[in-house]
Amino acid sequence: MSAPTADRIQVMASTAPSWLEASEGEEENIVLSTRLRLARNLTGHPFPQNADSGEQQTVYEHLTSSLVRSGLFAEEALFPLLELDQGVGRLLVERHLISGALARKEGPRGVFADRGERFSVMLNEEDHLRLQFVTGGLASTAAWEELSGADEELGEEVRWAWRSDYGYLTACPTNVGTGLRVSVMMHLPALVLLDEADATLRAATQAGMLVRGVYGEGSSVHGNIYQLANQMTLGRSEEDILESVVRVARQVAEHEERARLTLRREAPLHLEDKVHRALGILRTARLLGPRECLNLLSAVRLGVNMYVLSDVEINTLNELMVLTRPSHLDRREGREMDATEQDVLRAEVIRGRLRPRGGTDTNE
Amino acid sequence: MSAPTADRIQVMASTAPSWLEASEGEEENIVLSTRLRLARNLTGHPFPQNADSGEQQTVYEHLTSSLVRSGLFAEEALFPLLELDQGVGRLLVERHLISGALARKEGPRGVFADRGERFSVMLNEEDHLRLQFVTGGLASTAAWEELSGADEELGEEVRWAWRSDYGYLTACPTNVGTGLRVSVMMHLPALVLLDEADATLRAATQAGMLVRGVYGEGSSVHGNIYQLANQMTLGRSEEDILESVVRVARQVAEHEERARLTLRREAPLHLEDKVHRALGILRTARLLGPRECLNLLSAVRLGVNMYVLSDVEINTLNELMVLTRPSHLDRREGREMDATEQDVLRAEVIRGRLRPRGGTDTNE
């Protein structure tokens, strides 16, 4: 890989994407991020699943040069997956820059991402191109304007497959139309503790939302983090889609707020006990599995949100949720580790970042 | 109750018995204490279980005055259970000064105990009198000499039921003969972690030992603490009985030492993780149940013994094992609490005593 790409990947291992640190959006206690993505395909070229590797290469080169020419990305912003090892692919998945499917498939494919990782473009995943914009918190229409602006700039360079009766054509029918998917990542620990998450999310599903785990389709829920996204992209304007997802997400957030008040009122001791213990374990454990780690970070995050804990920053917790993922740890160490080695390093990274103010190690 | 007794009971609630703090005996990393007790009955009086309350009262008064006259105890050293509330009875059980059976039964009964609670005498339990001497660590013959000396002094005041063919007569045939039971309280966390405790203790049983939980007969094992005691008291000299119990206890202690080495060699990370987490939880929990508390103290004690943790004193841990028992907490608070209230106070007491050096509260 090129030296700038290698440097950037190394920095990623110990730095969270900037959108995780900013609390620019609404409801940032509960909403970690909103992602907006547009699915687009070049006209006159088969979708990636029907394309041979020559055709895939043509599309890849055409889009790469168009993206650079449009001024949206510098050439160095590209991560060409064919030239990078699988560990880098997994790292990019952990940062939500690419899907697991893109990491696992073969052929010419990749992702452009700006430095802050707000803006990114996947090439040759299910569609030829997927344009993504991420904000911390619950997105406003400003986020859509950013993404839409980029889409228009790019539209001057390429011709998209589009029909006046359907809208944008995509490999999977669920994306036909606007090609817009809005996903909101929500932290719902109080609903989970009160065993009300399923009912609340069932209501969201009935309101037309897809509900999934933190790594999208087929991924399980860890750390009480759920993704809400629109199911349909056809027959409605982009603004409508965004607005409807935001509305449902706001309702879910209200349920979570109410659940937090209930916890505070009805089980204050159990709440305090849970969050203090979680921080105590994070500050002292020598082995931390990925799932336990996320669950403990989730409890501490709840504790900070609810003013039970005061000497931890929410940003630190948000960052640690990404930086303690397996491929981030491998990259930090510079080699592929086994699960126990990762558990040791995960616990070290956590202890280093969650050290009490003015303290060294908690038990020493 | 009398004012001196009331004061003394109040002090007990926040002070461990002195034998727990001293590490006078051998193997004090593994052996918490050795208790030697002699069962004695007055000649010409029925055993308590066959005595009506008038006869029980006669025995009680006779022995009380004999004990004071012998100079073994001051009059204020008596806890007359008939005059004390049940909470005091449970407190004395938690300190191993009396048995659960003595606390629960009715009628004139009580216990004399010196200030350090090394030396005590139960009246009208199963036998008329039981004389007990406790040392920290594994007892030497010096302990037997102490107890034997007291027995002789008392023997000048009273006539014991004794036959030349059997020895001392007791209510239960298992105590006939010398009336001596030697009990060793052992902390065996490494054997439990390696799942070798049962096999080791089965071997001890085959060598003639009774193996029980921390509160004797019928009590379950908490905090990986086991009691080993001789089964028979007949047909052997007191010195032989003591020597045989000490020999088996030493063998069990060697197994525990070997198990600790195995842990250190084969699972050093899991060991460190376990003991650091245990201390982390003790220092941060807001609710601590009695069983979890003992198990966590047990893990921390192992950590200190094995030089994994350095800023906690073994004595503090030994004390906390007693001071966090339910009736100790009730007495400290001055009222009977429900289990949740006890869990809160238990966690407070633990946090107060296990505070990191120079630190305030761990998570604040």
Short mmCIF file of N, CA and C in Angstrom, two decimals, chain B residues 174-294:
data_model
loop_
_atom_site.label_atom_id
_atom_site.label_comp_id
_atom_site.label_asym_id
_atom_site.label_seq_id
_atom_site.Cartn_x
_atom_site.Cartn_y
_atom_site.Cartn_z
N THR B 174 -20.22 -38.77 69.94
CA THR B 174 -19.00 -38.41 69.19
C THR B 174 -18.04 -37.57 70.02
N ASN B 175 -18.54 -36.99 71.11
CA ASN B 175 -17.65 -36.16 71.93
C ASN B 175 -17.12 -36.86 73.18
N VAL B 176 -17.61 -38.08 73.41
CA VAL B 176 -17.16 -38.84 74.58
C VAL B 176 -15.66 -39.10 74.48
N GLY B 177 -14.99 -39.09 75.63
CA GLY B 177 -13.56 -39.40 75.66
C GLY B 177 -12.80 -38.17 76.12
N THR B 178 -12.02 -37.61 75.23
CA THR B 178 -11.30 -36.39 75.60
C THR B 178 -12.24 -35.18 75.55
N GLY B 179 -13.31 -35.29 74.74
CA GLY B 179 -14.19 -34.12 74.57
C GLY B 179 -13.53 -33.03 73.74
N LEU B 180 -12.41 -33.37 73.11
CA LEU B 180 -11.66 -32.34 72.36
C LEU B 180 -12.01 -32.34 70.88
N ARG B 181 -12.37 -31.19 70.40
CA ARG B 181 -12.48 -31.04 68.95
C ARG B 181 -11.53 -29.91 68.52
N VAL B 182 -10.72 -30.24 67.52
CA VAL B 182 -9.80 -29.25 66.96
C VAL B 182 -10.32 -28.90 65.57
N SER B 183 -10.63 -27.62 65.31
CA SER B 183 -11.16 -27.21 64.01
C SER B 183 -10.22 -26.20 63.38
N VAL B 184 -9.89 -26.45 62.13
CA VAL B 184 -9.00 -25.53 61.42
C VAL B 184 -9.79 -24.88 60.30
N MET B 185 -9.78 -23.54 60.27
CA MET B 185 -10.50 -22.80 59.25
C MET B 185 -9.51 -22.49 58.14
N MET B 186 -9.80 -22.99 56.93
CA MET B 186 -8.82 -22.87 55.85
C MET B 186 -9.40 -22.13 54.64
N HIS B 187 -8.58 -21.31 54.07
CA HIS B 187 -8.96 -20.55 52.87
C HIS B 187 -8.35 -21.23 51.65
N LEU B 188 -9.21 -21.83 50.79
CA LEU B 188 -8.71 -22.68 49.72
C LEU B 188 -9.17 -22.22 48.32
N PRO B 189 -8.93 -20.96 47.99
CA PRO B 189 -9.45 -20.44 46.72
C PRO B 189 -8.83 -21.08 45.48
N ALA B 190 -7.54 -21.39 45.53
CA ALA B 190 -6.89 -21.94 44.33
C ALA B 190 -7.39 -23.36 44.06
N LEU B 191 -7.56 -24.14 45.11
CA LEU B 191 -8.11 -25.49 44.92
C LEU B 191 -9.51 -25.40 44.32
N VAL B 192 -10.30 -24.44 44.78
CA VAL B 192 -11.66 -24.29 44.23
C VAL B 192 -11.58 -23.86 42.77
N LEU B 193 -10.71 -22.89 42.47
CA LEU B 193 -10.59 -22.43 41.08
C LEU B 193 -10.17 -23.56 40.14
N LEU B 194 -9.30 -24.42 40.62
CA LEU B 194 -8.84 -25.54 39.78
C LEU B 194 -9.75 -26.75 39.91
N ASP B 195 -10.84 -26.60 40.65
CA ASP B 195 -11.82 -27.68 40.81
C ASP B 195 -11.18 -28.91 41.47
N GLU B 196 -10.26 -28.66 42.38
CA GLU B 196 -9.59 -29.76 43.08
C GLU B 196 -9.94 -29.82 44.56
N ALA B 197 -10.80 -28.91 45.01
CA ALA B 197 -11.11 -28.85 46.44
C ALA B 197 -11.80 -30.13 46.90
N ASP B 198 -12.77 -30.60 46.12
CA ASP B 198 -13.52 -31.78 46.54
C ASP B 198 -12.61 -32.99 46.73
N ALA B 199 -11.74 -33.23 45.77
CA ALA B 199 -10.85 -34.39 45.86
C ALA B 199 -9.93 -34.26 47.07
N THR B 200 -9.37 -33.08 47.28
CA THR B 200 -8.47 -32.87 48.40
C THR B 200 -9.19 -33.09 49.73
N LEU B 201 -10.40 -32.58 49.81
CA LEU B 201 -11.12 -32.66 51.08
C LEU B 201 -11.68 -34.07 51.30
N ARG B 202 -11.93 -34.80 50.21
CA ARG B 202 -12.34 -36.19 50.34
C ARG B 202 -11.20 -36.99 50.99
N ALA B 203 -10.00 -36.70 50.55
CA ALA B 203 -8.84 -37.37 51.15
C ALA B 203 -8.74 -37.03 52.63
N ALA B 204 -9.03 -35.78 52.98
CA ALA B 204 -8.99 -35.38 54.39
C ALA B 204 -10.06 -36.14 55.19
N THR B 205 -11.22 -36.32 54.59
CA THR B 205 -12.30 -37.06 55.26
C THR B 205 -11.86 -38.51 55.51
N GLN B 206 -11.20 -39.09 54.49
CA GLN B 206 -10.72 -40.46 54.65
C GLN B 206 -9.66 -40.56 55.73
N ALA B 207 -8.97 -39.46 55.99
CA ALA B 207 -7.98 -39.45 57.07
C ALA B 207 -8.64 -39.11 58.41
N GLY B 208 -9.98 -39.23 58.47
CA GLY B 208 -10.66 -39.09 59.76
C GLY B 208 -11.16 -37.69 60.07
N MET B 209 -11.15 -36.82 59.08
CA MET B 209 -11.57 -35.44 59.35
C MET B 209 -13.03 -35.21 58.95
N LEU B 210 -13.67 -34.30 59.67
CA LEU B 210 -14.95 -33.74 59.27
C LEU B 210 -14.66 -32.48 58.46
N VAL B 211 -15.35 -32.32 57.33
CA VAL B 211 -15.14 -31.10 56.55
C VAL B 211 -16.47 -30.36 56.46
N ARG B 212 -16.46 -29.09 56.82
CA ARG B 212 -17.71 -28.32 56.86
C ARG B 212 -17.49 -26.90 56.37
N GLY B 213 -18.59 -26.14 56.27
CA GLY B 213 -18.51 -24.74 55.88
C GLY B 213 -18.06 -23.87 57.05
N VAL B 214 -18.02 -22.58 56.83
CA VAL B 214 -17.43 -21.67 57.79
C VAL B 214 -18.21 -21.61 59.10
N TYR B 215 -19.53 -21.87 59.07
CA TYR B 215 -20.28 -21.85 60.33
C TYR B 215 -20.62 -23.25 60.83
N GLY B 216 -19.69 -24.20 60.60
CA GLY B 216 -19.82 -25.51 61.20
C GLY B 216 -20.88 -26.38 60.56
N GLU B 217 -21.32 -27.34 61.33
CA GLU B 217 -22.25 -28.37 60.88
C GLU B 217 -23.41 -27.80 60.07
N GLY B 218 -23.64 -28.36 58.88
CA GLY B 218 -24.81 -27.97 58.10
C GLY B 218 -24.66 -26.63 57.39
N SER B 219 -23.58 -25.91 57.65
CA SER B 219 -23.44 -24.60 57.00
C SER B 219 -22.76 -24.79 55.65
N SER B 220 -23.08 -23.90 54.70
CA SER B 220 -22.50 -24.07 53.38
C SER B 220 -21.19 -23.30 53.27
N VAL B 221 -20.47 -23.61 52.23
CA VAL B 221 -19.15 -23.00 52.04
C VAL B 221 -19.31 -21.64 51.36
N HIS B 222 -18.76 -20.60 51.97
CA HIS B 222 -18.74 -19.27 51.36
C HIS B 222 -17.30 -18.78 51.35
N GLY B 223 -16.98 -18.01 50.37
CA GLY B 223 -15.66 -17.40 50.34
C GLY B 223 -14.55 -18.42 50.33
N ASN B 224 -14.84 -19.62 49.85
CA ASN B 224 -13.83 -20.68 49.75
C ASN B 224 -13.17 -21.01 51.08
N ILE B 225 -13.94 -20.84 52.14
CA ILE B 225 -13.43 -21.14 53.48
C ILE B 225 -14.06 -22.45 53.97
N TYR B 226 -13.19 -23.35 54.37
CA TYR B 226 -13.62 -24.66 54.84
C TYR B 226 -13.13 -24.87 56.26
N GLN B 227 -13.88 -25.70 57.01
CA GLN B 227 -13.44 -26.09 58.34
C GLN B 227 -13.10 -27.56 58.36
N LEU B 228 -11.95 -27.87 58.86
CA LEU B 228 -11.52 -29.26 59.03
C LEU B 228 -11.48 -29.55 60.52
N ALA B 229 -12.03 -30.68 60.94
CA ALA B 229 -11.99 -31.02 62.36
C ALA B 229 -11.90 -32.52 62.53
N ASN B 230 -11.41 -32.95 63.72
CA ASN B 230 -11.37 -34.39 63.99
C ASN B 230 -12.78 -34.92 64.21
N GLN B 231 -13.00 -36.17 63.77
CA GLN B 231 -14.31 -36.79 63.98
C GLN B 231 -14.41 -37.42 65.35
N MET B 232 -13.36 -38.11 65.79
CA MET B 232 -13.41 -38.88 67.03
C MET B 232 -12.64 -38.17 68.13
N THR B 233 -13.13 -38.33 69.35
CA THR B 233 -12.41 -37.74 70.49
C THR B 233 -12.06 -38.82 71.51
N LEU B 234 -12.37 -40.06 71.17
CA LEU B 234 -12.23 -41.18 72.11
C LEU B 234 -10.99 -42.00 71.77
N GLY B 235 -10.32 -42.50 72.82
CA GLY B 235 -9.28 -43.49 72.63
C GLY B 235 -7.94 -42.94 72.19
N ARG B 236 -7.81 -41.63 72.17
CA ARG B 236 -6.50 -41.05 71.82
C ARG B 236 -6.24 -39.88 72.75
N SER B 237 -4.99 -39.56 72.92
CA SER B 237 -4.67 -38.43 73.78
C SER B 237 -4.98 -37.13 73.06
N GLU B 238 -5.15 -36.07 73.85
CA GLU B 238 -5.43 -34.77 73.28
C GLU B 238 -4.31 -34.33 72.34
N GLU B 239 -3.07 -34.59 72.74
CA GLU B 239 -1.93 -34.19 71.91
C GLU B 239 -1.97 -34.91 70.56
N ASP B 240 -2.36 -36.19 70.59
CA ASP B 240 -2.48 -36.97 69.35
C ASP B 240 -3.54 -36.39 68.43
N ILE B 241 -4.68 -36.04 69.03
CA ILE B 241 -5.77 -35.48 68.23
C ILE B 241 -5.32 -34.19 67.56
N LEU B 242 -4.73 -33.28 68.37
CA LEU B 242 -4.26 -32.01 67.81
C LEU B 242 -3.25 -32.26 66.71
N GLU B 243 -2.32 -33.15 67.00
CA GLU B 243 -1.26 -33.41 66.02
C GLU B 243 -1.83 -33.96 64.72
N SER B 244 -2.83 -34.84 64.82
CA SER B 244 -3.37 -35.45 63.59
C SER B 244 -4.15 -34.41 62.76
N VAL B 245 -4.89 -33.55 63.43
CA VAL B 245 -5.61 -32.51 62.69
C VAL B 245 -4.62 -31.55 62.02
N VAL B 246 -3.60 -31.16 62.77
CA VAL B 246 -2.60 -30.24 62.22
C VAL B 246 -1.89 -30.89 61.03
N ARG B 247 -1.63 -32.18 61.13
CA ARG B 247 -0.93 -32.85 60.04
C ARG B 247 -1.78 -32.85 58.76
N VAL B 248 -3.06 -33.20 58.90
CA VAL B 248 -3.93 -33.21 57.72
C VAL B 248 -4.10 -31.78 57.18
N ALA B 249 -4.28 -30.83 58.07
CA ALA B 249 -4.45 -29.43 57.64
C ALA B 249 -3.21 -28.97 56.87
N ARG B 250 -2.06 -29.40 57.35
CA ARG B 250 -0.82 -29.00 56.67
C ARG B 250 -0.76 -29.62 55.26
N GLN B 251 -1.25 -30.86 55.15
CA GLN B 251 -1.28 -31.49 53.82
C GLN B 251 -2.23 -30.75 52.88
N VAL B 252 -3.41 -30.39 53.42
CA VAL B 252 -4.36 -29.63 52.60
C VAL B 252 -3.73 -28.29 52.19
N ALA B 253 -3.05 -27.65 53.13
CA ALA B 253 -2.41 -26.37 52.84
C ALA B 253 -1.35 -26.54 51.75
N GLU B 254 -0.65 -27.66 51.78
CA GLU B 254 0.35 -27.90 50.72
C GLU B 254 -0.32 -28.05 49.35
N HIS B 255 -1.47 -28.73 49.34
CA HIS B 255 -2.22 -28.84 48.08
C HIS B 255 -2.63 -27.46 47.59
N GLU B 256 -3.09 -26.62 48.51
CA GLU B 256 -3.50 -25.26 48.13
C GLU B 256 -2.28 -24.48 47.60
N GLU B 257 -1.14 -24.63 48.25
CA GLU B 257 0.08 -23.95 47.79
C GLU B 257 0.43 -24.39 46.38
N ARG B 258 0.33 -25.71 46.14
CA ARG B 258 0.64 -26.23 44.82
C ARG B 258 -0.35 -25.69 43.78
N ALA B 259 -1.62 -25.63 44.18
CA ALA B 259 -2.64 -25.11 43.27
C ALA B 259 -2.35 -23.65 42.93
N ARG B 260 -1.85 -22.90 43.92
CA ARG B 260 -1.51 -21.49 43.65
C ARG B 260 -0.36 -21.38 42.65
N LEU B 261 0.61 -22.25 42.82
CA LEU B 261 1.72 -22.25 41.87
C LEU B 261 1.23 -22.60 40.46
N THR B 262 0.32 -23.56 40.40
CA THR B 262 -0.23 -23.95 39.10
C THR B 262 -0.96 -22.77 38.45
N LEU B 263 -1.76 -22.09 39.25
CA LEU B 263 -2.47 -20.92 38.73
C LEU B 263 -1.49 -19.89 38.18
N ARG B 264 -0.48 -19.62 38.97
CA ARG B 264 0.53 -18.63 38.60
C ARG B 264 1.23 -19.01 37.30
N ARG B 265 1.49 -20.32 37.17
CA ARG B 265 2.24 -20.80 36.00
C ARG B 265 1.34 -20.91 34.78
N GLU B 266 0.13 -21.45 34.97
CA GLU B 266 -0.68 -21.80 33.81
C GLU B 266 -1.77 -20.80 33.45
N ALA B 267 -2.14 -19.97 34.39
CA ALA B 267 -3.20 -19.01 34.07
C ALA B 267 -2.93 -17.67 34.75
N PRO B 268 -1.71 -17.13 34.56
CA PRO B 268 -1.38 -15.90 35.29
C PRO B 268 -2.31 -14.74 34.95
N LEU B 269 -2.72 -14.67 33.69
CA LEU B 269 -3.59 -13.57 33.28
C LEU B 269 -4.96 -13.69 33.91
N HIS B 270 -5.49 -14.92 33.93
CA HIS B 270 -6.81 -15.11 34.51
C HIS B 270 -6.79 -14.85 36.01
N LEU B 271 -5.67 -15.24 36.64
CA LEU B 271 -5.52 -14.96 38.07
C LEU B 271 -5.51 -13.45 38.31
N GLU B 272 -4.65 -12.74 37.58
CA GLU B 272 -4.57 -11.28 37.77
C GLU B 272 -5.89 -10.61 37.48
N ASP B 273 -6.52 -11.04 36.40
CA ASP B 273 -7.80 -10.46 36.03
C ASP B 273 -8.81 -10.66 37.15
N LYS B 274 -8.86 -11.89 37.67
CA LYS B 274 -9.85 -12.21 38.70
C LYS B 274 -9.66 -11.36 39.95
N VAL B 275 -8.43 -11.26 40.41
CA VAL B 275 -8.22 -10.57 41.69
C VAL B 275 -8.33 -9.04 41.52
N HIS B 276 -7.86 -8.52 40.39
CA HIS B 276 -8.02 -7.08 40.18
C HIS B 276 -9.48 -6.68 40.04
N ARG B 277 -10.23 -7.49 39.28
CA ARG B 277 -11.66 -7.20 39.16
C ARG B 277 -12.35 -7.26 40.51
N ALA B 278 -11.98 -8.28 41.30
CA ALA B 278 -12.65 -8.44 42.60
C ALA B 278 -12.45 -7.19 43.44
N LEU B 279 -11.20 -6.69 43.47
CA LEU B 279 -10.94 -5.47 44.24
C LEU B 279 -11.66 -4.27 43.61
N GLY B 280 -11.66 -4.24 42.28
CA GLY B 280 -12.36 -3.15 41.58
C GLY B 280 -13.84 -3.12 41.94
N ILE B 281 -14.46 -4.28 42.00
CA ILE B 281 -15.89 -4.33 42.33
C ILE B 281 -16.11 -3.95 43.79
N LEU B 282 -15.28 -4.48 44.68
CA LEU B 282 -15.44 -4.14 46.10
C LEU B 282 -15.29 -2.64 46.32
N ARG B 283 -14.40 -2.02 45.55
CA ARG B 283 -14.17 -0.59 45.75
C ARG B 283 -15.22 0.30 45.11
N THR B 284 -16.10 -0.29 44.31
CA THR B 284 -17.05 0.56 43.59
C THR B 284 -18.50 0.18 43.79
N ALA B 285 -18.77 -1.06 44.19
CA ALA B 285 -20.17 -1.50 44.29
C ALA B 285 -20.94 -0.65 45.29
N ARG B 286 -22.20 -0.46 45.02
CA ARG B 286 -23.12 0.25 45.93
C ARG B 286 -24.06 -0.71 46.62
N LEU B 287 -24.09 -1.94 46.16
CA LEU B 287 -24.91 -3.00 46.76
C LEU B 287 -24.06 -4.25 46.75
N LEU B 288 -23.88 -4.85 47.91
CA LEU B 288 -23.08 -6.08 47.97
C LEU B 288 -23.80 -7.11 48.84
N GLY B 289 -24.18 -8.20 48.23
CA GLY B 289 -24.80 -9.30 48.99
C GLY B 289 -23.75 -10.00 49.83
N PRO B 290 -24.17 -10.72 50.89
CA PRO B 290 -23.21 -11.35 51.80
C PRO B 290 -22.36 -12.41 51.13
N ARG B 291 -22.97 -13.18 50.23
CA ARG B 291 -22.23 -14.26 49.59
C ARG B 291 -21.24 -13.71 48.57
N GLU B 292 -21.71 -12.79 47.73
CA GLU B 292 -20.80 -12.19 46.75
C GLU B 292 -19.64 -11.50 47.46
N CYS B 293 -19.96 -10.82 48.55
CA CYS B 293 -18.94 -10.08 49.29
C CYS B 293 -17.83 -11.02 49.76
N LEU B 294 -18.21 -12.14 50.36
CA LEU B 294 -17.20 -13.09 50.83
C LEU B 294 -16.39 -13.65 49.66
#
